[in-house]
Amino acid sequence: MKCKKCGERASIKMPQHNMALCGDHFLAWVPEYTQRTIEKYRMFTREEKILVAVSGGKDSLALWDVLHRLGYQADGIYINLGIIDPQNDLAYSAKSKAFCSQFADQNGLQLHIVDIKEKYGETIAEINQRSAHGRQKPCAICGLVKRHIMNQIAHDKGYDVLATGHNLDDEAAALFGNTLNWTVEMLRHQSPLLPAVSGFVRKAKPLCRFYERETAAYALMRGISYVYEECPYAAGARSIQYKKLLNQLEKRSPGTKMNFYVHFLKAQKELFGEEQTAIPREEHCPVCGQPTLSGQACAFCRMTGAVKA
Ligand code: AMP
Ligand code: FES
Ligand code: ZN
Ligand code: ZN
């Protein structure tokens, strides 16, 4: 297979685009295609301040790298959740943090680090242990903590938009789950761009049209060091099963994942109208000031013990 641009031997095939590219042209195409996604969904401009949520994994570090190459003003945020893999004693969060710091240092970029043990006195596992969900995996709590802190830092430090590294495989797996359960509200709000609404900052997913294998290839070819291991709590997660299923379909009919997601975005407009916003919440938490439904302390403040019962 030959590179579509120069005719040299291709390094990567992308049947969903009817295209194969050599290494150099792939490394040039990734920022171009990201830029087209940013424009298509009117995510942000070069005049705006972007906060990139980096996990130390390939997607979010690739995103930071691409935005930096494209000339955007992009700082990073890493949330240290204090996760340790009990199976092999791997300090997962510490390792992830080191990759984020290394990337920031190498590129002269600013990285904000929030350490939840330092700030709130407990790691994710400890919060989980204490809470009613004690015997379950901490993923739901972890998601809530991450969303809360990302929004708070972006808001308090005056960023215009929060960008995350979600790729098309992540989005297609989430869509698969939302469709299996027909969670209409989730389907309404699953979008590459969520405009700011009542205390929630604007949220963008500039890599949402890349397959996971493409973000991995990009990170490798750019020499970005990242954490290969999945979060130890991710094993057995539904989203991973959905990704496997979608990849089986993709193998039989290349382009299936892309069609599933991109056609959904078109159908979403017809079903729900043009603007996808976060679920508006008019009340504010008296402890942290973030939006809530009830006007009482928000779920995050109750869970982290900022509010004593
Ligand atoms: P996940 O929820 O783990 O699938 O990650 C989705 C996106 O959330 C990543 O691509 C990152 O942009 C962001 N993210 C995940 N974990 C962290 C973290 N510990 N700190 C900052 N951002 C994160
Ligand atoms: Fe939060 Fe795995 S990253 S539980
Ligand atoms: Zn080429
Ligand atoms: Zn609160």
mmCIF file of C-alpha atoms and ligand atoms in Angstrom:
data_model
loop_
_atom_site.group_PDB
_atom_site.id
_atom_site.type_symbol
_atom_site.label_atom_id
_atom_site.label_comp_id
_atom_site.label_asym_id
_atom_site.label_seq_id
_atom_site.Cartn_x
_atom_site.Cartn_y
_atom_site.Cartn_z
ATOM 1 C CA MET A 1 0.000 0.000 0.000
ATOM 2 C CA LYS A 2 1.349 3.441 -0.972
ATOM 3 C CA CYS A 3 1.049 6.862 0.656
ATOM 4 C CA LYS A 4 -1.805 8.823 -0.923
ATOM 5 C CA LYS A 5 0.227 12.044 -0.853
ATOM 6 C CA CYS A 6 3.719 11.024 -2.047
ATOM 7 C CA GLY A 7 3.531 7.443 -3.356
ATOM 8 C CA GLU A 8 6.179 6.172 -0.874
ATOM 9 C CA ARG A 9 5.510 3.075 1.212
ATOM 10 C CA ALA A 10 2.600 3.742 3.581
ATOM 11 C CA SER A 11 3.046 3.300 7.359
ATOM 12 C CA ILE A 12 -0.618 3.454 8.279
ATOM 13 C CA LYS A 13 -3.814 2.412 6.508
ATOM 14 C CA MET A 14 -7.052 4.233 7.293
ATOM 15 C CA PRO A 15 -9.766 2.464 5.301
ATOM 16 C CA GLN A 16 -12.494 4.603 6.876
ATOM 17 C CA HIS A 17 -10.948 7.556 5.003
ATOM 18 C CA ASN A 18 -10.021 5.470 1.962
ATOM 19 C CA MET A 19 -6.452 6.492 2.598
ATOM 20 C CA ALA A 20 -2.979 5.246 3.551
ATOM 21 C CA LEU A 21 -0.118 7.554 4.545
ATOM 22 C CA CYS A 22 3.649 7.405 5.086
ATOM 23 C CA GLY A 23 5.013 8.484 8.502
ATOM 24 C CA ASP A 24 5.774 12.083 7.498
ATOM 25 C CA HIS A 25 2.432 12.652 5.838
ATOM 26 C CA PHE A 26 0.570 11.034 8.713
ATOM 27 C CA LEU A 27 2.313 13.385 11.172
ATOM 28 C CA ALA A 28 1.248 16.347 9.009
ATOM 29 C CA TRP A 29 -2.307 15.038 8.467
ATOM 30 C CA VAL A 30 -3.156 14.595 12.191
ATOM 31 C CA PRO A 31 -2.955 18.339 13.036
ATOM 32 C CA GLU A 32 -4.733 19.241 9.768
ATOM 33 C CA TYR A 33 -7.629 16.919 10.493
ATOM 34 C CA THR A 34 -7.768 18.112 14.121
ATOM 35 C CA GLN A 35 -7.932 21.715 12.886
ATOM 36 C CA ARG A 36 -10.820 20.786 10.582
ATOM 37 C CA THR A 37 -12.652 19.197 13.529
ATOM 38 C CA ILE A 38 -12.033 22.304 15.684
ATOM 39 C CA GLU A 39 -13.506 24.497 12.930
ATOM 40 C CA LYS A 40 -16.379 22.177 12.032
ATOM 41 C CA TYR A 41 -17.700 22.204 15.591
ATOM 42 C CA ARG A 42 -16.539 25.796 16.346
ATOM 43 C CA MET A 43 -14.622 24.569 19.378
ATOM 44 C CA PHE A 44 -12.222 27.489 20.043
ATOM 45 C CA THR A 45 -9.930 30.035 18.399
ATOM 46 C CA ARG A 46 -6.249 30.902 18.726
ATOM 47 C CA GLU A 47 -7.194 33.955 20.793
ATOM 48 C CA GLU A 48 -8.778 31.808 23.510
ATOM 49 C CA LYS A 49 -7.157 30.135 26.527
ATOM 50 C CA ILE A 50 -7.450 26.358 26.479
ATOM 51 C CA LEU A 51 -7.026 23.976 29.407
ATOM 52 C CA VAL A 52 -6.113 20.456 28.242
ATOM 53 C CA ALA A 53 -6.979 17.678 30.691
ATOM 54 C CA VAL A 54 -4.019 15.289 30.530
ATOM 55 C CA SER A 55 -4.117 11.823 32.044
ATOM 56 C CA GLY A 56 -0.581 10.763 31.028
ATOM 57 C CA GLY A 57 -2.083 8.473 28.365
ATOM 58 C CA LYS A 58 -1.544 8.625 24.599
ATOM 59 C CA ASP A 59 -4.722 10.488 23.638
ATOM 60 C CA SER A 60 -4.538 13.482 25.917
ATOM 61 C CA LEU A 61 -0.764 13.963 25.475
ATOM 62 C CA ALA A 62 -1.203 13.647 21.688
ATOM 63 C CA LEU A 63 -3.938 16.298 21.932
ATOM 64 C CA TRP A 64 -1.707 18.679 23.886
ATOM 65 C CA ASP A 65 1.084 18.127 21.359
ATOM 66 C CA VAL A 66 -1.218 18.755 18.365
ATOM 67 C CA LEU A 67 -2.727 21.932 19.866
ATOM 68 C CA HIS A 68 0.759 23.231 20.686
ATOM 69 C CA ARG A 69 1.932 22.505 17.115
ATOM 70 C CA LEU A 70 -1.144 24.282 15.740
ATOM 71 C CA GLY A 71 -0.261 27.424 17.718
ATOM 72 C CA TYR A 72 -3.064 27.319 20.302
ATOM 73 C CA GLN A 73 -2.579 28.704 23.841
ATOM 74 C CA ALA A 74 -2.963 25.406 25.652
ATOM 75 C CA ASP A 75 -2.010 24.757 29.296
ATOM 76 C CA GLY A 76 -2.481 21.371 30.966
ATOM 77 C CA ILE A 77 -4.150 20.028 34.078
ATOM 78 C CA TYR A 78 -3.305 16.710 35.706
ATOM 79 C CA ILE A 79 -5.419 15.373 38.565
ATOM 80 C CA ASN A 80 -3.468 13.036 40.823
ATOM 81 C CA LEU A 81 -6.060 10.558 42.064
ATOM 82 C CA GLY A 82 -3.544 8.527 44.101
ATOM 83 C CA ILE A 83 -4.279 5.270 42.262
ATOM 84 C CA ILE A 84 -2.010 2.303 43.004
ATOM 85 C CA ASP A 85 -2.451 -1.049 41.269
ATOM 86 C CA PRO A 86 -2.814 -3.546 44.131
ATOM 87 C CA GLN A 87 -1.916 -6.497 41.836
ATOM 88 C CA ASN A 88 1.621 -5.403 41.036
ATOM 89 C CA ASP A 89 2.156 -2.454 43.377
ATOM 90 C CA LEU A 90 2.365 -0.083 40.406
ATOM 91 C CA ALA A 91 2.042 3.564 41.420
ATOM 92 C CA TYR A 92 -0.259 4.242 38.450
ATOM 93 C CA SER A 93 -1.068 7.879 39.233
ATOM 94 C CA ALA A 94 2.511 8.803 40.129
ATOM 95 C CA LYS A 95 3.728 7.288 36.860
ATOM 96 C CA SER A 96 1.026 9.090 34.837
ATOM 97 C CA LYS A 97 1.897 12.377 36.522
ATOM 98 C CA ALA A 98 5.585 11.940 35.671
ATOM 99 C CA PHE A 99 4.748 11.577 31.941
ATOM 100 C CA CYS A 100 2.599 14.728 32.018
ATOM 101 C CA SER A 101 5.323 16.717 33.811
ATOM 102 C CA GLN A 102 7.963 15.421 31.417
ATOM 103 C CA PHE A 103 5.904 16.474 28.391
ATOM 104 C CA ALA A 104 5.254 19.932 29.871
ATOM 105 C CA ASP A 105 8.966 20.446 30.678
ATOM 106 C CA GLN A 106 10.162 19.262 27.269
ATOM 107 C CA ASN A 107 7.803 21.654 25.489
ATOM 108 C CA GLY A 108 8.013 24.605 27.906
ATOM 109 C CA LEU A 109 4.280 24.345 28.699
ATOM 110 C CA GLN A 110 2.414 25.124 31.911
ATOM 111 C CA LEU A 111 0.898 22.192 33.806
ATOM 112 C CA HIS A 112 -1.459 22.606 36.779
ATOM 113 C CA ILE A 113 -1.405 19.641 39.133
ATOM 114 C CA VAL A 114 -4.187 18.943 41.618
ATOM 115 C CA ASP A 115 -3.341 16.233 44.147
ATOM 116 C CA ILE A 116 -6.584 15.076 45.735
ATOM 117 C CA LYS A 117 -4.899 13.441 48.746
ATOM 118 C CA GLU A 118 -3.127 16.729 49.505
ATOM 119 C CA LYS A 119 -6.154 18.899 48.831
ATOM 120 C CA TYR A 120 -8.998 16.781 50.205
ATOM 121 C CA GLY A 121 -7.134 14.357 52.496
ATOM 122 C CA GLU A 122 -8.019 11.122 50.693
ATOM 123 C CA THR A 123 -7.187 9.154 47.544
ATOM 124 C CA ILE A 124 -9.944 7.868 45.238
ATOM 125 C CA ALA A 125 -9.724 4.390 46.796
ATOM 126 C CA GLU A 126 -10.033 5.892 50.304
ATOM 127 C CA ILE A 127 -13.066 8.012 49.378
ATOM 128 C CA ASN A 128 -14.609 4.907 47.817
ATOM 129 C CA GLN A 129 -13.880 2.813 50.894
ATOM 130 C CA ARG A 130 -15.634 5.288 53.156
ATOM 131 C CA SER A 131 -18.599 6.001 50.926
ATOM 132 C CA ALA A 132 -21.737 3.921 50.482
ATOM 133 C CA HIS A 133 -20.197 2.435 47.347
ATOM 134 C CA GLY A 134 -17.413 0.896 49.435
ATOM 135 C CA ARG A 135 -17.521 -2.541 47.862
ATOM 136 C CA GLN A 136 -17.824 -1.335 44.286
ATOM 137 C CA LYS A 137 -15.137 -0.126 41.920
ATOM 138 C CA PRO A 138 -14.262 3.553 42.372
ATOM 139 C CA CYS A 139 -14.816 4.517 38.703
ATOM 140 C CA ALA A 140 -18.110 6.406 39.186
ATOM 141 C CA ILE A 141 -16.644 8.435 42.071
ATOM 142 C CA CYS A 142 -13.473 8.982 40.087
ATOM 143 C CA GLY A 143 -15.452 10.352 37.135
ATOM 144 C CA LEU A 144 -17.343 12.750 39.364
ATOM 145 C CA VAL A 145 -14.144 13.962 41.077
ATOM 146 C CA LYS A 146 -12.382 14.513 37.745
ATOM 147 C CA ARG A 147 -15.300 16.401 36.170
ATOM 148 C CA HIS A 148 -15.678 18.612 39.251
ATOM 149 C CA ILE A 149 -11.985 19.521 39.572
ATOM 150 C CA MET A 150 -11.497 20.105 35.834
ATOM 151 C CA ASN A 151 -14.469 22.456 35.745
ATOM 152 C CA GLN A 152 -13.438 24.281 38.905
ATOM 153 C CA ILE A 153 -9.848 24.905 37.805
ATOM 154 C CA ALA A 154 -10.892 25.951 34.269
ATOM 155 C CA HIS A 155 -13.482 28.323 35.712
ATOM 156 C CA ASP A 156 -11.359 29.779 38.545
ATOM 157 C CA LYS A 157 -8.247 30.295 36.407
ATOM 158 C CA GLY A 158 -10.173 31.970 33.593
ATOM 159 C CA TYR A 159 -9.851 29.396 30.804
ATOM 160 C CA ASP A 160 -12.301 29.706 27.919
ATOM 161 C CA VAL A 161 -12.550 26.000 27.236
ATOM 162 C CA LEU A 162 -11.622 22.601 28.648
ATOM 163 C CA ALA A 163 -10.316 20.089 26.082
ATOM 164 C CA THR A 164 -10.218 16.339 26.720
ATOM 165 C CA GLY A 165 -8.519 13.540 24.772
ATOM 166 C CA HIS A 166 -11.599 11.423 23.976
ATOM 167 C CA ASN A 167 -11.096 9.597 20.662
ATOM 168 C CA LEU A 168 -13.665 8.072 18.315
ATOM 169 C CA ASP A 169 -13.427 4.652 19.988
ATOM 170 C CA ASP A 170 -14.279 6.252 23.350
ATOM 171 C CA GLU A 171 -17.198 8.148 21.834
ATOM 172 C CA ALA A 172 -18.514 5.176 19.849
ATOM 173 C CA ALA A 173 -18.341 2.951 22.963
ATOM 174 C CA ALA A 174 -20.213 5.571 25.017
ATOM 175 C CA LEU A 175 -22.774 5.892 22.231
ATOM 176 C CA PHE A 176 -23.173 2.120 22.089
ATOM 177 C CA GLY A 177 -23.898 2.042 25.832
ATOM 178 C CA ASN A 178 -26.268 5.009 25.637
ATOM 179 C CA THR A 179 -28.124 3.358 22.766
ATOM 180 C CA LEU A 180 -28.341 -0.057 24.401
ATOM 181 C CA ASN A 181 -29.976 1.595 27.389
ATOM 182 C CA TRP A 182 -31.750 4.353 25.408
ATOM 183 C CA THR A 183 -30.583 6.947 27.884
ATOM 184 C CA VAL A 184 -32.129 9.834 25.971
ATOM 185 C CA GLU A 185 -30.584 12.603 28.090
ATOM 186 C CA MET A 186 -27.101 11.181 27.545
ATOM 187 C CA LEU A 187 -27.766 10.884 23.805
ATOM 188 C CA ARG A 188 -28.910 14.494 23.738
ATOM 189 C CA HIS A 189 -25.738 15.738 25.427
ATOM 190 C CA GLN A 190 -23.074 13.467 23.903
ATOM 191 C CA SER A 191 -21.308 15.986 21.713
ATOM 192 C CA PRO A 192 -17.844 17.031 20.442
ATOM 193 C CA LEU A 193 -18.623 20.467 21.885
ATOM 194 C CA LEU A 194 -20.685 21.480 24.893
ATOM 195 C CA PRO A 195 -21.146 25.268 25.118
ATOM 196 C CA ALA A 196 -20.688 26.939 28.512
ATOM 197 C CA VAL A 197 -23.860 27.002 30.610
ATOM 198 C CA SER A 198 -24.625 28.229 34.141
ATOM 199 C CA GLY A 199 -21.196 27.706 35.764
ATOM 200 C CA PHE A 200 -20.015 24.871 33.495
ATOM 201 C CA VAL A 201 -17.146 25.826 31.197
ATOM 202 C CA ARG A 202 -17.237 25.009 27.486
ATOM 203 C CA LYS A 203 -15.991 21.460 26.803
ATOM 204 C CA ALA A 204 -14.403 20.222 23.586
ATOM 205 C CA LYS A 205 -13.154 16.874 22.260
ATOM 206 C CA PRO A 206 -10.900 17.775 19.310
ATOM 207 C CA LEU A 207 -9.723 14.155 18.731
ATOM 208 C CA CYS A 208 -13.246 12.724 18.515
ATOM 209 C CA ARG A 209 -12.856 11.806 14.832
ATOM 210 C CA PHE A 210 -9.604 9.791 15.254
ATOM 211 C CA TYR A 211 -9.541 6.062 15.832
ATOM 212 C CA GLU A 212 -7.617 5.007 18.938
ATOM 213 C CA ARG A 213 -4.974 3.264 16.814
ATOM 214 C CA GLU A 214 -4.306 6.604 15.095
ATOM 215 C CA THR A 215 -3.756 8.559 18.318
ATOM 216 C CA ALA A 216 -1.469 5.733 19.501
ATOM 217 C CA ALA A 217 0.469 5.788 16.210
ATOM 218 C CA TYR A 218 0.765 9.586 16.431
ATOM 219 C CA ALA A 219 2.097 9.507 20.015
ATOM 220 C CA LEU A 220 4.623 6.804 19.112
ATOM 221 C CA MET A 221 5.827 8.505 15.924
ATOM 222 C CA ARG A 222 6.175 11.842 17.751
ATOM 223 C CA GLY A 223 8.265 10.144 20.454
ATOM 224 C CA ILE A 224 5.822 11.106 23.213
ATOM 225 C CA SER A 225 6.347 9.002 26.354
ATOM 226 C CA TYR A 226 3.050 7.942 27.872
ATOM 227 C CA VAL A 227 1.656 5.427 30.335
ATOM 228 C CA TYR A 228 0.739 2.212 28.473
ATOM 229 C CA GLU A 229 -1.129 0.581 31.312
ATOM 230 C CA GLU A 230 -4.873 1.088 31.668
ATOM 231 C CA CYS A 231 -6.183 2.266 35.017
ATOM 232 C CA PRO A 232 -6.148 -0.888 37.210
ATOM 233 C CA TYR A 233 -9.853 -0.396 37.956
ATOM 234 C CA ALA A 234 -10.759 -0.327 34.249
ATOM 235 C CA ALA A 235 -10.461 -4.121 33.829
ATOM 236 C CA GLY A 236 -13.866 -5.588 32.993
ATOM 237 C CA ALA A 237 -15.460 -2.173 32.388
ATOM 238 C CA ARG A 238 -18.438 -2.199 30.020
ATOM 239 C CA SER A 239 -16.826 0.420 27.805
ATOM 240 C CA ILE A 240 -13.924 -1.962 27.137
ATOM 241 C CA GLN A 241 -16.323 -4.742 26.121
ATOM 242 C CA TYR A 242 -18.132 -2.333 23.795
ATOM 243 C CA LYS A 243 -14.843 -1.272 22.229
ATOM 244 C CA LYS A 244 -13.972 -4.927 21.560
ATOM 245 C CA LEU A 245 -17.358 -5.559 19.949
ATOM 246 C CA LEU A 246 -17.106 -2.472 17.762
ATOM 247 C CA ASN A 247 -13.601 -3.497 16.704
ATOM 248 C CA GLN A 248 -14.914 -6.911 15.634
ATOM 249 C CA LEU A 249 -17.494 -5.173 13.439
ATOM 250 C CA GLU A 250 -14.833 -2.797 12.144
ATOM 251 C CA LYS A 251 -12.634 -5.726 11.144
ATOM 252 C CA ARG A 252 -15.409 -7.201 9.011
ATOM 253 C CA SER A 253 -16.605 -3.886 7.585
ATOM 254 C CA PRO A 254 -14.004 -1.129 7.799
ATOM 255 C CA GLY A 255 -15.545 2.237 8.566
ATOM 256 C CA THR A 256 -18.302 0.842 10.811
ATOM 257 C CA LYS A 257 -17.120 2.734 13.907
ATOM 258 C CA MET A 258 -16.751 5.974 11.990
ATOM 259 C CA ASN A 259 -20.221 5.649 10.427
ATOM 260 C CA PHE A 260 -21.829 4.772 13.733
ATOM 261 C CA TYR A 261 -20.475 7.904 15.409
ATOM 262 C CA VAL A 262 -20.586 10.432 12.588
ATOM 263 C CA HIS A 263 -24.079 9.434 11.450
ATOM 264 C CA PHE A 264 -25.222 9.698 15.052
ATOM 265 C CA LEU A 265 -24.019 13.312 15.187
ATOM 266 C CA LYS A 266 -26.112 14.078 12.099
ATOM 267 C CA ALA A 267 -29.165 12.248 13.456
ATOM 268 C CA GLN A 268 -28.710 14.005 16.817
ATOM 269 C CA LYS A 269 -29.277 17.391 15.164
ATOM 270 C CA GLU A 270 -32.521 16.146 13.601
ATOM 271 C CA LEU A 271 -33.692 14.570 16.818
ATOM 272 C CA PHE A 272 -32.714 17.210 19.345
ATOM 273 C CA GLY A 273 -31.928 20.394 17.360
ATOM 274 C CA GLU A 274 -28.670 22.278 16.765
ATOM 275 C CA GLU A 275 -27.308 23.159 20.220
ATOM 276 C CA GLN A 276 -26.122 20.487 22.629
ATOM 277 C CA THR A 277 -25.666 22.042 26.048
ATOM 278 C CA ALA A 278 -24.721 20.617 29.425
ATOM 279 C CA ILE A 279 -27.775 19.955 31.577
ATOM 280 C CA PRO A 280 -28.487 23.455 32.980
ATOM 281 C CA ARG A 281 -28.398 23.781 36.754
ATOM 282 C CA GLU A 282 -29.563 27.072 38.123
ATOM 283 C CA GLU A 283 -28.591 26.574 41.786
ATOM 284 C CA HIS A 284 -25.077 26.755 43.222
ATOM 285 C CA CYS A 285 -23.341 24.667 45.891
ATOM 286 C CA PRO A 286 -22.896 26.817 49.041
ATOM 287 C CA VAL A 287 -19.509 25.166 49.731
ATOM 288 C CA CYS A 288 -17.682 25.265 46.385
ATOM 289 C CA GLY A 289 -19.932 27.519 44.285
ATOM 290 C CA GLN A 290 -20.306 25.031 41.437
ATOM 291 C CA PRO A 291 -23.699 24.404 39.820
ATOM 292 C CA THR A 292 -26.053 21.886 41.459
ATOM 293 C CA LEU A 293 -29.641 20.797 40.959
ATOM 294 C CA SER A 294 -30.815 21.286 44.520
ATOM 295 C CA GLY A 295 -29.107 24.351 45.931
ATOM 296 C CA GLN A 296 -27.700 22.105 48.694
ATOM 297 C CA ALA A 297 -24.039 20.994 48.910
ATOM 298 C CA CYS A 298 -23.072 19.314 45.619
ATOM 299 C CA ALA A 299 -22.291 15.599 45.308
ATOM 300 C CA PHE A 300 -18.547 16.302 45.224
ATOM 301 C CA CYS A 301 -18.531 18.331 48.458
ATOM 302 C CA ARG A 302 -20.666 15.745 50.236
ATOM 303 C CA MET A 303 -18.473 12.906 49.053
ATOM 304 C CA THR A 304 -15.085 14.420 49.817
ATOM 305 C CA GLY A 305 -16.213 15.240 53.334
ATOM 306 C CA ALA A 306 -16.056 19.024 52.809
ATOM 307 C CA VAL A 307 -19.533 18.949 54.369
ATOM 308 C CA LYS A 308 -19.874 17.058 57.623
ATOM 309 C CA ALA A 309 -23.116 15.082 57.738
HETATM 310 P P1 AMP B 1 -11.175 8.671 30.816
HETATM 311 O O1 AMP B 1 -12.303 9.288 31.554
HETATM 312 O O2 AMP B 1 -10.150 8.042 31.689
HETATM 313 O O3 AMP B 1 -11.579 7.855 29.633
HETATM 314 O O4 AMP B 1 -10.394 9.905 30.167
HETATM 315 C C1 AMP B 1 -11.006 10.777 29.267
HETATM 316 C C2 AMP B 1 -10.233 12.082 29.211
HETATM 317 O O5 AMP B 1 -10.280 12.700 30.500
HETATM 318 C C3 AMP B 1 -8.760 11.934 28.908
HETATM 319 O O6 AMP B 1 -8.510 11.890 27.512
HETATM 320 C C4 AMP B 1 -8.192 13.167 29.536
HETATM 321 O O7 AMP B 1 -8.390 14.287 28.689
HETATM 322 C C5 AMP B 1 -9.055 13.347 30.765
HETATM 323 N N1 AMP B 1 -8.448 12.738 31.983
HETATM 324 C C6 AMP B 1 -8.549 11.446 32.389
HETATM 325 N N2 AMP B 1 -7.887 11.256 33.563
HETATM 326 C C7 AMP B 1 -7.360 12.456 33.901
HETATM 327 C C8 AMP B 1 -6.563 12.928 34.994
HETATM 328 N N3 AMP B 1 -6.174 12.113 35.993
HETATM 329 N N4 AMP B 1 -6.201 14.226 35.017
HETATM 330 C C9 AMP B 1 -6.593 15.075 34.030
HETATM 331 N N5 AMP B 1 -7.330 14.687 32.966
HETATM 332 C C10 AMP B 1 -7.726 13.400 32.901
HETATM 333 FE FE1 FES B 2 -10.562 6.697 37.737
HETATM 334 FE FE2 FES B 2 -9.716 4.455 36.887
HETATM 335 S S1 FES B 2 -9.152 6.425 36.201
HETATM 336 S S2 FES B 2 -11.029 4.737 38.516
HETATM 337 ZN ZN ZN B 3 3.834 10.339 2.016
HETATM 338 ZN ZN ZN B 4 -19.703 21.745 46.066
#
